[in-house]
Amino acid sequence: MTPLDYGIDKARILIEALPYIQKFAGKTMVIKYGGHAMLDQDLKKSVMLDVLLLHSVGIRPVLVHGGGPEISTMLKKVGKESHFIRGLRVTDAETMEIAAMVLVGKLNTEIVSLLNHFGGRAVGLSGKDAQLLQAVKKPLKVQNPQGEYEDIDLGFVGEIEHVSPGIVKSLLDQGYIPVISPLAGGEDGESYNINADTAAGKIAESLEADKFLLLTDVRGVLKDVNNPESLISVIQKEEAPGLIATGILNGGMIPKVECALEALNGGVGSVHILDGRLAHAILLEVFTDCGIGTMIV
């Protein structure tokens, strides 16, 4: 390929992206950043550059990040085991303190620093800032061997009661990229650990985001989990219960789709489940004709 041919190919890519840039300019997109894309250095860079490109063409990106593996690693370093019940980390006071240190003190600042290193204008927040996320203790009942339901104490695991997105809107209006860690405040000033997918979905609802993108470690929703080529590109939200009943939606994908449905019912335009292991997955989904994940509308 000659330099001219290479240049023409690049021009074709830009022209293909133009209608999407025009369509989404000024719109808000909430991106849940987690999984392998947070652990691999090349993928980290890929996500940051994608977010900066969105911002540079007039889109208003909001990044909400997780950090479960990093929290587990830090707990192990201090000799504390991680315990999970139905996928939720049992969070006592010491675990909550460590989770806050990792999410806010380490991961949030690293993401903000990386975005700014590449020329962005990122600002770090936690859900406790300006009462962005207000939560109560999450209740949980589990059936015992006798068939009776017992209350389980998850500690400082929260369930979001209210979102006050004013601080996020203000930052977006001033041209900043908000980067949010999934902590929430309680009535008495407690800190609560919030599932990052849930936090991102609630924030997307409160902002009436045009798109909510979930970066995961799978290609999207598959008809056959053993066949990566069986990707379902588009799901109407009315189809979701049937997909769960037939077992096409199963395991860890069920809570992600339930989170997506709640966001759609809350006013979000569309939800996209993307493979964060693929470099520039965000740009491929938003700015190309083919898309690469599962869109729920």
PDB file of C-alpha atoms in Angstrom:
ATOM      1  CA  MET A   1       0.000   0.000   0.000  1.00  0.00           C
ATOM      2  CA  THR A   2       1.409   3.375  -1.007  1.00  0.00           C
ATOM      3  CA  PRO A   3       1.324   6.393   1.345  1.00  0.00           C
ATOM      4  CA  LEU A   4      -1.428   7.863  -0.823  1.00  0.00           C
ATOM      5  CA  ASP A   5      -3.541   4.691  -0.607  1.00  0.00           C
ATOM      6  CA  TYR A   6      -3.037   4.674   3.160  1.00  0.00           C
ATOM      7  CA  GLY A   7      -4.112   8.315   3.353  1.00  0.00           C
ATOM      8  CA  ILE A   8      -7.231   7.628   1.256  1.00  0.00           C
ATOM      9  CA  ASP A   9      -8.197   4.762   3.589  1.00  0.00           C
ATOM     10  CA  LYS A  10      -7.868   7.086   6.571  1.00  0.00           C
ATOM     11  CA  ALA A  11     -10.038   9.664   4.788  1.00  0.00           C
ATOM     12  CA  ARG A  12     -12.716   7.015   4.128  1.00  0.00           C
ATOM     13  CA  ILE A  13     -12.745   6.148   7.847  1.00  0.00           C
ATOM     14  CA  LEU A  14     -13.227   9.806   8.760  1.00  0.00           C
ATOM     15  CA  ILE A  15     -16.050  10.187   6.234  1.00  0.00           C
ATOM     16  CA  GLU A  16     -17.757   7.053   7.628  1.00  0.00           C
ATOM     17  CA  ALA A  17     -17.564   8.555  11.109  1.00  0.00           C
ATOM     18  CA  LEU A  18     -18.895  11.985  10.062  1.00  0.00           C
ATOM     19  CA  PRO A  19     -22.663  11.223  10.286  1.00  0.00           C
ATOM     20  CA  TYR A  20     -22.173   9.784  13.780  1.00  0.00           C
ATOM     21  CA  ILE A  21     -20.093  12.776  14.887  1.00  0.00           C
ATOM     22  CA  GLN A  22     -22.829  15.097  13.643  1.00  0.00           C
ATOM     23  CA  LYS A  23     -25.548  13.008  15.286  1.00  0.00           C
ATOM     24  CA  PHE A  24     -23.934  12.755  18.722  1.00  0.00           C
ATOM     25  CA  ALA A  25     -22.266  16.165  19.049  1.00  0.00           C
ATOM     26  CA  GLY A  26     -23.485  17.739  22.293  1.00  0.00           C
ATOM     27  CA  LYS A  27     -24.936  14.445  23.555  1.00  0.00           C
ATOM     28  CA  THR A  28     -23.963  12.787  26.846  1.00  0.00           C
ATOM     29  CA  MET A  29     -22.454   9.307  26.904  1.00  0.00           C
ATOM     30  CA  VAL A  30     -21.822   7.433  30.157  1.00  0.00           C
ATOM     31  CA  ILE A  31     -19.088   4.786  29.970  1.00  0.00           C
ATOM     32  CA  LYS A  32     -18.680   2.106  32.621  1.00  0.00           C
ATOM     33  CA  TYR A  33     -14.977   1.292  32.612  1.00  0.00           C
ATOM     34  CA  GLY A  34     -13.944  -2.026  34.133  1.00  0.00           C
ATOM     35  CA  GLY A  35     -12.737  -5.555  33.533  1.00  0.00           C
ATOM     36  CA  HIS A  36      -9.581  -6.415  31.600  1.00  0.00           C
ATOM     37  CA  ALA A  37      -9.465  -2.932  30.060  1.00  0.00           C
ATOM     38  CA  MET A  38      -8.462  -1.579  33.493  1.00  0.00           C
ATOM     39  CA  LEU A  39      -5.623  -4.077  33.955  1.00  0.00           C
ATOM     40  CA  ASP A  40      -3.856  -4.098  30.582  1.00  0.00           C
ATOM     41  CA  GLN A  41      -1.672  -1.013  29.962  1.00  0.00           C
ATOM     42  CA  ASP A  42      -2.282  -0.935  26.191  1.00  0.00           C
ATOM     43  CA  LEU A  43      -6.047  -1.242  26.666  1.00  0.00           C
ATOM     44  CA  LYS A  44      -5.983   1.510  29.307  1.00  0.00           C
ATOM     45  CA  LYS A  45      -4.366   3.822  26.773  1.00  0.00           C
ATOM     46  CA  SER A  46      -6.895   2.740  24.120  1.00  0.00           C
ATOM     47  CA  VAL A  47      -9.870   3.594  26.362  1.00  0.00           C
ATOM     48  CA  MET A  48      -8.409   6.963  27.372  1.00  0.00           C
ATOM     49  CA  LEU A  49      -7.776   7.941  23.747  1.00  0.00           C
ATOM     50  CA  ASP A  50     -11.311   6.853  22.777  1.00  0.00           C
ATOM     51  CA  VAL A  51     -12.788   8.998  25.539  1.00  0.00           C
ATOM     52  CA  LEU A  52     -10.643  11.968  24.497  1.00  0.00           C
ATOM     53  CA  LEU A  53     -11.691  11.619  20.862  1.00  0.00           C
ATOM     54  CA  LEU A  54     -15.364  11.610  21.891  1.00  0.00           C
ATOM     55  CA  HIS A  55     -14.733  14.758  23.911  1.00  0.00           C
ATOM     56  CA  SER A  56     -12.764  16.415  21.097  1.00  0.00           C
ATOM     57  CA  VAL A  57     -15.639  16.099  18.596  1.00  0.00           C
ATOM     58  CA  GLY A  58     -18.183  17.674  20.949  1.00  0.00           C
ATOM     59  CA  ILE A  59     -19.582  14.613  22.749  1.00  0.00           C
ATOM     60  CA  ARG A  60     -19.913  14.814  26.554  1.00  0.00           C
ATOM     61  CA  PRO A  61     -18.364  11.621  28.003  1.00  0.00           C
ATOM     62  CA  VAL A  62     -18.704  10.606  31.668  1.00  0.00           C
ATOM     63  CA  LEU A  63     -16.460   7.787  32.892  1.00  0.00           C
ATOM     64  CA  VAL A  64     -17.570   5.599  35.834  1.00  0.00           C
ATOM     65  CA  HIS A  65     -14.963   3.044  36.861  1.00  0.00           C
ATOM     66  CA  GLY A  66     -14.918  -0.149  38.878  1.00  0.00           C
ATOM     67  CA  GLY A  67     -12.000  -1.716  40.717  1.00  0.00           C
ATOM     68  CA  GLY A  68     -12.973  -5.081  42.180  1.00  0.00           C
ATOM     69  CA  PRO A  69      -9.771  -6.992  41.269  1.00  0.00           C
ATOM     70  CA  GLU A  70      -7.572  -4.185  42.608  1.00  0.00           C
ATOM     71  CA  ILE A  71      -9.534  -4.126  45.893  1.00  0.00           C
ATOM     72  CA  SER A  72      -9.102  -7.896  46.231  1.00  0.00           C
ATOM     73  CA  THR A  73      -5.361  -7.557  45.598  1.00  0.00           C
ATOM     74  CA  MET A  74      -4.976  -4.874  48.251  1.00  0.00           C
ATOM     75  CA  LEU A  75      -7.006  -6.879  50.786  1.00  0.00           C
ATOM     76  CA  LYS A  76      -4.754  -9.869  50.140  1.00  0.00           C
ATOM     77  CA  LYS A  77      -1.672  -7.711  50.742  1.00  0.00           C
ATOM     78  CA  VAL A  78      -2.938  -6.766  54.211  1.00  0.00           C
ATOM     79  CA  GLY A  79      -3.860 -10.374  54.987  1.00  0.00           C
ATOM     80  CA  LYS A  80      -7.610  -9.999  54.634  1.00  0.00           C
ATOM     81  CA  GLU A  81      -9.706 -12.472  52.659  1.00  0.00           C
ATOM     82  CA  SER A  82     -12.464 -11.389  50.276  1.00  0.00           C
ATOM     83  CA  HIS A  83     -15.888 -12.929  50.849  1.00  0.00           C
ATOM     84  CA  PHE A  84     -18.668 -12.719  48.276  1.00  0.00           C
ATOM     85  CA  ILE A  85     -22.362 -13.528  48.551  1.00  0.00           C
ATOM     86  CA  ARG A  86     -24.269 -13.593  45.259  1.00  0.00           C
ATOM     87  CA  GLY A  87     -21.446 -11.669  43.637  1.00  0.00           C
ATOM     88  CA  LEU A  88     -21.450  -8.921  46.292  1.00  0.00           C
ATOM     89  CA  ARG A  89     -18.363  -8.324  48.409  1.00  0.00           C
ATOM     90  CA  VAL A  90     -19.063  -8.497  52.142  1.00  0.00           C
ATOM     91  CA  THR A  91     -17.721  -5.114  53.250  1.00  0.00           C
ATOM     92  CA  ASP A  92     -16.888  -4.543  56.909  1.00  0.00           C
ATOM     93  CA  ALA A  93     -15.465  -1.228  58.141  1.00  0.00           C
ATOM     94  CA  GLU A  94     -11.841  -2.168  57.391  1.00  0.00           C
ATOM     95  CA  THR A  95     -12.722  -3.460  53.915  1.00  0.00           C
ATOM     96  CA  MET A  96     -14.687  -0.269  53.228  1.00  0.00           C
ATOM     97  CA  GLU A  97     -11.676   1.841  54.191  1.00  0.00           C
ATOM     98  CA  ILE A  98      -9.422  -0.161  51.863  1.00  0.00           C
ATOM     99  CA  ALA A  99     -11.987  -0.040  49.035  1.00  0.00           C
ATOM    100  CA  ALA A 100     -12.165   3.760  49.336  1.00  0.00           C
ATOM    101  CA  MET A 101      -8.364   4.011  49.298  1.00  0.00           C
ATOM    102  CA  VAL A 102      -8.146   1.894  46.144  1.00  0.00           C
ATOM    103  CA  LEU A 103     -11.095   3.401  44.268  1.00  0.00           C
ATOM    104  CA  VAL A 104     -10.556   7.070  45.101  1.00  0.00           C
ATOM    105  CA  GLY A 105      -6.937   7.345  46.175  1.00  0.00           C
ATOM    106  CA  LYS A 106      -5.417   5.070  43.538  1.00  0.00           C
ATOM    107  CA  LEU A 107      -7.592   4.182  40.544  1.00  0.00           C
ATOM    108  CA  ASN A 108      -9.503   7.444  40.172  1.00  0.00           C
ATOM    109  CA  THR A 109      -6.369   9.556  40.319  1.00  0.00           C
ATOM    110  CA  GLU A 110      -4.559   7.238  37.892  1.00  0.00           C
ATOM    111  CA  ILE A 111      -7.369   7.515  35.319  1.00  0.00           C
ATOM    112  CA  VAL A 112      -7.569  11.294  35.689  1.00  0.00           C
ATOM    113  CA  SER A 113      -3.786  11.616  35.367  1.00  0.00           C
ATOM    114  CA  LEU A 114      -3.733   9.434  32.243  1.00  0.00           C
ATOM    115  CA  LEU A 115      -6.526  11.392  30.545  1.00  0.00           C
ATOM    116  CA  ASN A 116      -4.803  14.673  31.353  1.00  0.00           C
ATOM    117  CA  HIS A 117      -1.448  13.296  30.177  1.00  0.00           C
ATOM    118  CA  PHE A 118      -2.988  12.796  26.722  1.00  0.00           C
ATOM    119  CA  GLY A 119      -4.330  16.357  26.668  1.00  0.00           C
ATOM    120  CA  GLY A 120      -7.722  15.920  28.320  1.00  0.00           C
ATOM    121  CA  ARG A 121      -9.450  18.002  30.985  1.00  0.00           C
ATOM    122  CA  ALA A 122     -10.502  15.311  33.434  1.00  0.00           C
ATOM    123  CA  VAL A 123     -11.767  15.830  36.990  1.00  0.00           C
ATOM    124  CA  GLY A 124     -12.028  13.034  39.560  1.00  0.00           C
ATOM    125  CA  LEU A 125     -15.098  12.551  41.739  1.00  0.00           C
ATOM    126  CA  SER A 126     -16.525   9.948  44.044  1.00  0.00           C
ATOM    127  CA  GLY A 127     -20.238   9.444  44.528  1.00  0.00           C
ATOM    128  CA  LYS A 128     -19.853  11.214  47.886  1.00  0.00           C
ATOM    129  CA  ASP A 129     -18.843  14.517  46.279  1.00  0.00           C
ATOM    130  CA  ALA A 130     -21.676  17.060  46.295  1.00  0.00           C
ATOM    131  CA  GLN A 131     -23.974  14.204  47.396  1.00  0.00           C
ATOM    132  CA  LEU A 132     -23.859  12.786  43.876  1.00  0.00           C
ATOM    133  CA  LEU A 133     -24.889   9.311  45.087  1.00  0.00           C
ATOM    134  CA  GLN A 134     -26.931   8.789  48.247  1.00  0.00           C
ATOM    135  CA  ALA A 135     -27.437   5.209  49.401  1.00  0.00           C
ATOM    136  CA  VAL A 136     -28.809   3.010  52.146  1.00  0.00           C
ATOM    137  CA  LYS A 137     -27.543  -0.346  53.371  1.00  0.00           C
ATOM    138  CA  LYS A 138     -28.380  -2.997  50.780  1.00  0.00           C
ATOM    139  CA  PRO A 139     -30.751  -5.661  52.126  1.00  0.00           C
ATOM    140  CA  LEU A 140     -30.259  -9.282  51.133  1.00  0.00           C
ATOM    141  CA  LYS A 141     -32.197 -12.438  51.960  1.00  0.00           C
ATOM    142  CA  VAL A 142     -30.735 -15.892  51.295  1.00  0.00           C
ATOM    143  CA  GLN A 143     -32.543 -19.214  51.553  1.00  0.00           C
ATOM    144  CA  ASN A 144     -31.041 -21.588  54.125  1.00  0.00           C
ATOM    145  CA  PRO A 145     -30.983 -25.434  53.832  1.00  0.00           C
ATOM    146  CA  GLN A 146     -34.342 -25.572  55.644  1.00  0.00           C
ATOM    147  CA  GLY A 147     -35.934 -23.451  52.916  1.00  0.00           C
ATOM    148  CA  GLU A 148     -36.311 -20.399  55.119  1.00  0.00           C
ATOM    149  CA  TYR A 149     -35.092 -16.959  54.121  1.00  0.00           C
ATOM    150  CA  GLU A 150     -32.532 -15.299  56.357  1.00  0.00           C
ATOM    151  CA  ASP A 151     -31.322 -11.695  56.373  1.00  0.00           C
ATOM    152  CA  ILE A 152     -27.656 -11.432  55.378  1.00  0.00           C
ATOM    153  CA  ASP A 153     -25.528  -8.524  56.572  1.00  0.00           C
ATOM    154  CA  LEU A 154     -23.322  -7.355  53.702  1.00  0.00           C
ATOM    155  CA  GLY A 155     -21.828  -4.557  55.770  1.00  0.00           C
ATOM    156  CA  PHE A 156     -21.194  -1.310  53.900  1.00  0.00           C
ATOM    157  CA  VAL A 157     -22.650  -2.427  50.577  1.00  0.00           C
ATOM    158  CA  GLY A 158     -25.097   0.196  49.408  1.00  0.00           C
ATOM    159  CA  GLU A 159     -28.235   0.491  47.358  1.00  0.00           C
ATOM    160  CA  ILE A 160     -28.623   3.843  45.610  1.00  0.00           C
ATOM    161  CA  GLU A 161     -31.638   5.834  46.753  1.00  0.00           C
ATOM    162  CA  HIS A 162     -30.994   9.177  45.104  1.00  0.00           C
ATOM    163  CA  VAL A 163     -28.723  10.758  42.480  1.00  0.00           C
ATOM    164  CA  SER A 164     -27.941  14.497  42.447  1.00  0.00           C
ATOM    165  CA  PRO A 165     -26.159  14.992  39.111  1.00  0.00           C
ATOM    166  CA  GLY A 166     -25.684  18.771  39.418  1.00  0.00           C
ATOM    167  CA  ILE A 167     -21.915  18.559  39.933  1.00  0.00           C
ATOM    168  CA  VAL A 168     -21.545  16.302  36.873  1.00  0.00           C
ATOM    169  CA  LYS A 169     -23.682  18.571  34.685  1.00  0.00           C
ATOM    170  CA  SER A 170     -21.702  21.597  35.832  1.00  0.00           C
ATOM    171  CA  LEU A 171     -18.392  19.955  34.931  1.00  0.00           C
ATOM    172  CA  LEU A 172     -19.720  18.853  31.534  1.00  0.00           C
ATOM    173  CA  ASP A 173     -21.003  22.353  30.798  1.00  0.00           C
ATOM    174  CA  GLN A 174     -17.524  23.724  31.572  1.00  0.00           C
ATOM    175  CA  GLY A 175     -15.860  21.294  29.176  1.00  0.00           C
ATOM    176  CA  TYR A 176     -14.459  18.820  31.701  1.00  0.00           C
ATOM    177  CA  ILE A 177     -14.528  14.997  31.627  1.00  0.00           C
ATOM    178  CA  PRO A 178     -15.948  13.678  34.933  1.00  0.00           C
ATOM    179  CA  VAL A 179     -14.322  10.473  36.201  1.00  0.00           C
ATOM    180  CA  ILE A 180     -16.424   8.907  38.970  1.00  0.00           C
ATOM    181  CA  SER A 181     -15.623   6.173  41.492  1.00  0.00           C
ATOM    182  CA  PRO A 182     -18.608   4.122  42.753  1.00  0.00           C
ATOM    183  CA  LEU A 183     -18.793   5.177  46.379  1.00  0.00           C
ATOM    184  CA  ALA A 184     -21.949   6.657  47.915  1.00  0.00           C
ATOM    185  CA  GLY A 185     -22.781   8.551  51.061  1.00  0.00           C
ATOM    186  CA  GLY A 186     -25.403   7.645  53.645  1.00  0.00           C
ATOM    187  CA  GLU A 187     -27.703   9.690  55.884  1.00  0.00           C
ATOM    188  CA  ASP A 188     -25.220   9.672  58.755  1.00  0.00           C
ATOM    189  CA  GLY A 189     -22.126  10.301  56.639  1.00  0.00           C
ATOM    190  CA  GLU A 190     -21.225   6.633  56.126  1.00  0.00           C
ATOM    191  CA  SER A 191     -19.501   5.457  52.974  1.00  0.00           C
ATOM    192  CA  TYR A 192     -21.079   2.678  50.931  1.00  0.00           C
ATOM    193  CA  ASN A 193     -19.510   0.501  48.264  1.00  0.00           C
ATOM    194  CA  ILE A 194     -21.718   0.411  45.150  1.00  0.00           C
ATOM    195  CA  ASN A 195     -21.634  -2.017  42.230  1.00  0.00           C
ATOM    196  CA  ALA A 196     -19.994  -0.019  39.421  1.00  0.00           C
ATOM    197  CA  ASP A 197     -22.479  -1.163  36.735  1.00  0.00           C
ATOM    198  CA  THR A 198     -25.364  -0.043  38.944  1.00  0.00           C
ATOM    199  CA  ALA A 199     -23.727   3.295  39.770  1.00  0.00           C
ATOM    200  CA  ALA A 200     -23.019   3.991  36.096  1.00  0.00           C
ATOM    201  CA  GLY A 201     -26.582   3.079  35.109  1.00  0.00           C
ATOM    202  CA  LYS A 202     -28.101   5.359  37.746  1.00  0.00           C
ATOM    203  CA  ILE A 203     -25.831   8.227  36.723  1.00  0.00           C
ATOM    204  CA  ALA A 204     -26.758   7.653  33.061  1.00  0.00           C
ATOM    205  CA  GLU A 205     -30.448   7.822  34.022  1.00  0.00           C
ATOM    206  CA  SER A 206     -30.019  11.036  35.989  1.00  0.00           C
ATOM    207  CA  LEU A 207     -28.228  12.679  33.046  1.00  0.00           C
ATOM    208  CA  GLU A 208     -30.728  11.279  30.504  1.00  0.00           C
ATOM    209  CA  ALA A 209     -27.687  10.077  28.589  1.00  0.00           C
ATOM    210  CA  ASP A 210     -28.040   9.359  24.905  1.00  0.00           C
ATOM    211  CA  LYS A 211     -25.856   6.260  25.277  1.00  0.00           C
ATOM    212  CA  PHE A 212     -24.691   4.074  28.169  1.00  0.00           C
ATOM    213  CA  LEU A 213     -21.692   1.896  27.286  1.00  0.00           C
ATOM    214  CA  LEU A 214     -20.703  -1.081  29.457  1.00  0.00           C
ATOM    215  CA  LEU A 215     -17.173  -2.378  28.895  1.00  0.00           C
ATOM    216  CA  THR A 216     -17.021  -6.082  29.762  1.00  0.00           C
ATOM    217  CA  ASP A 217     -14.776  -9.091  29.193  1.00  0.00           C
ATOM    218  CA  VAL A 218     -17.087 -10.751  26.651  1.00  0.00           C
ATOM    219  CA  ARG A 219     -18.055  -9.809  23.078  1.00  0.00           C
ATOM    220  CA  GLY A 220     -21.609  -9.007  24.099  1.00  0.00           C
ATOM    221  CA  VAL A 221     -24.727 -11.171  24.345  1.00  0.00           C
ATOM    222  CA  LEU A 222     -24.149 -14.501  22.578  1.00  0.00           C
ATOM    223  CA  LYS A 223     -26.797 -16.954  21.374  1.00  0.00           C
ATOM    224  CA  ASP A 224     -24.307 -19.703  22.214  1.00  0.00           C
ATOM    225  CA  VAL A 225     -21.717 -18.922  24.901  1.00  0.00           C
ATOM    226  CA  ASN A 226     -19.372 -21.466  23.302  1.00  0.00           C
ATOM    227  CA  ASN A 227     -19.531 -19.736  19.920  1.00  0.00           C
ATOM    228  CA  PRO A 228     -18.069 -16.201  19.915  1.00  0.00           C
ATOM    229  CA  GLU A 229     -19.458 -15.689  16.408  1.00  0.00           C
ATOM    230  CA  SER A 230     -23.067 -15.976  17.664  1.00  0.00           C
ATOM    231  CA  LEU A 231     -23.186 -12.340  18.797  1.00  0.00           C
ATOM    232  CA  ILE A 232     -26.636 -10.756  19.004  1.00  0.00           C
ATOM    233  CA  SER A 233     -26.112  -7.239  17.655  1.00  0.00           C
ATOM    234  CA  VAL A 234     -29.429  -5.667  18.704  1.00  0.00           C
ATOM    235  CA  ILE A 235     -31.927  -6.608  21.419  1.00  0.00           C
ATOM    236  CA  GLN A 236     -35.268  -4.892  21.898  1.00  0.00           C
ATOM    237  CA  LYS A 237     -35.836  -4.476  25.628  1.00  0.00           C
ATOM    238  CA  GLU A 238     -39.100  -6.447  25.367  1.00  0.00           C
ATOM    239  CA  GLU A 239     -37.058  -9.471  24.209  1.00  0.00           C
ATOM    240  CA  ALA A 240     -34.910  -9.642  27.351  1.00  0.00           C
ATOM    241  CA  PRO A 241     -37.263 -11.713  29.588  1.00  0.00           C
ATOM    242  CA  GLY A 242     -37.555 -14.352  26.877  1.00  0.00           C
ATOM    243  CA  LEU A 243     -33.779 -14.515  26.460  1.00  0.00           C
ATOM    244  CA  ILE A 244     -33.420 -15.066  30.213  1.00  0.00           C
ATOM    245  CA  ALA A 245     -36.151 -17.746  30.226  1.00  0.00           C
ATOM    246  CA  THR A 246     -34.480 -19.668  27.386  1.00  0.00           C
ATOM    247  CA  GLY A 247     -31.053 -19.458  29.037  1.00  0.00           C
ATOM    248  CA  ILE A 248     -29.445 -17.334  26.303  1.00  0.00           C
ATOM    249  CA  LEU A 249     -28.961 -14.677  28.953  1.00  0.00           C
ATOM    250  CA  ASN A 250     -27.341 -16.317  31.962  1.00  0.00           C
ATOM    251  CA  GLY A 251     -24.739 -15.933  34.686  1.00  0.00           C
ATOM    252  CA  GLY A 252     -23.056 -12.567  35.022  1.00  0.00           C
ATOM    253  CA  MET A 253     -24.733 -11.215  31.898  1.00  0.00           C
ATOM    254  CA  ILE A 254     -28.176 -11.184  33.581  1.00  0.00           C
ATOM    255  CA  PRO A 255     -27.394  -8.369  36.065  1.00  0.00           C
ATOM    256  CA  LYS A 256     -25.731  -6.353  33.283  1.00  0.00           C
ATOM    257  CA  VAL A 257     -28.815  -6.641  31.066  1.00  0.00           C
ATOM    258  CA  GLU A 258     -31.104  -5.878  34.028  1.00  0.00           C
ATOM    259  CA  CYS A 259     -28.995  -2.778  34.684  1.00  0.00           C
ATOM    260  CA  ALA A 260     -29.370  -1.872  30.995  1.00  0.00           C
ATOM    261  CA  LEU A 261     -33.143  -2.293  31.087  1.00  0.00           C
ATOM    262  CA  GLU A 262     -33.435  -0.112  34.182  1.00  0.00           C
ATOM    263  CA  ALA A 263     -31.384   2.592  32.457  1.00  0.00           C
ATOM    264  CA  LEU A 264     -33.572   2.437  29.338  1.00  0.00           C
ATOM    265  CA  ASN A 265     -36.723   2.684  31.454  1.00  0.00           C
ATOM    266  CA  GLY A 266     -35.130   5.691  33.183  1.00  0.00           C
ATOM    267  CA  GLY A 267     -34.748   7.614  29.921  1.00  0.00           C
ATOM    268  CA  VAL A 268     -31.373   6.509  28.514  1.00  0.00           C
ATOM    269  CA  GLY A 269     -31.407   6.350  24.708  1.00  0.00           C
ATOM    270  CA  SER A 270     -29.589   3.049  24.194  1.00  0.00           C
ATOM    271  CA  VAL A 271     -27.267   0.706  26.081  1.00  0.00           C
ATOM    272  CA  HIS A 272     -24.229  -0.981  24.526  1.00  0.00           C
ATOM    273  CA  ILE A 273     -22.459  -4.020  26.002  1.00  0.00           C
ATOM    274  CA  LEU A 274     -18.940  -4.036  24.539  1.00  0.00           C
ATOM    275  CA  ASP A 275     -15.840  -6.202  24.686  1.00  0.00           C
ATOM    276  CA  GLY A 276     -13.342  -4.014  26.516  1.00  0.00           C
ATOM    277  CA  ARG A 277     -10.555  -6.427  25.557  1.00  0.00           C
ATOM    278  CA  LEU A 278     -10.752  -5.091  22.000  1.00  0.00           C
ATOM    279  CA  ALA A 279      -8.648  -1.997  21.368  1.00  0.00           C
ATOM    280  CA  HIS A 280     -10.752   1.103  20.594  1.00  0.00           C
ATOM    281  CA  ALA A 281     -14.004  -0.768  21.221  1.00  0.00           C
ATOM    282  CA  ILE A 282     -15.767   2.505  22.062  1.00  0.00           C
ATOM    283  CA  LEU A 283     -14.902   4.168  18.753  1.00  0.00           C
ATOM    284  CA  LEU A 284     -15.765   1.050  16.770  1.00  0.00           C
ATOM    285  CA  GLU A 285     -19.211   0.904  18.373  1.00  0.00           C
ATOM    286  CA  VAL A 286     -20.041   4.609  18.241  1.00  0.00           C
ATOM    287  CA  PHE A 287     -18.483   5.763  14.960  1.00  0.00           C
ATOM    288  CA  THR A 288     -18.650   2.818  12.533  1.00  0.00           C
ATOM    289  CA  ASP A 289     -21.473   1.305  10.512  1.00  0.00           C
ATOM    290  CA  CYS A 290     -20.981  -2.244  11.802  1.00  0.00           C
ATOM    291  CA  GLY A 291     -20.671  -1.796  15.572  1.00  0.00           C
ATOM    292  CA  ILE A 292     -18.975  -4.512  17.587  1.00  0.00           C
ATOM    293  CA  GLY A 293     -21.129  -5.286  20.654  1.00  0.00           C
ATOM    294  CA  THR A 294     -24.754  -5.771  21.662  1.00  0.00           C
ATOM    295  CA  MET A 295     -27.032  -2.743  21.603  1.00  0.00           C
ATOM    296  CA  ILE A 296     -30.168  -2.834  23.765  1.00  0.00           C
ATOM    297  CA  VAL A 297     -32.874  -0.365  22.713  1.00  0.00           C
TER     298      VAL A 297
END
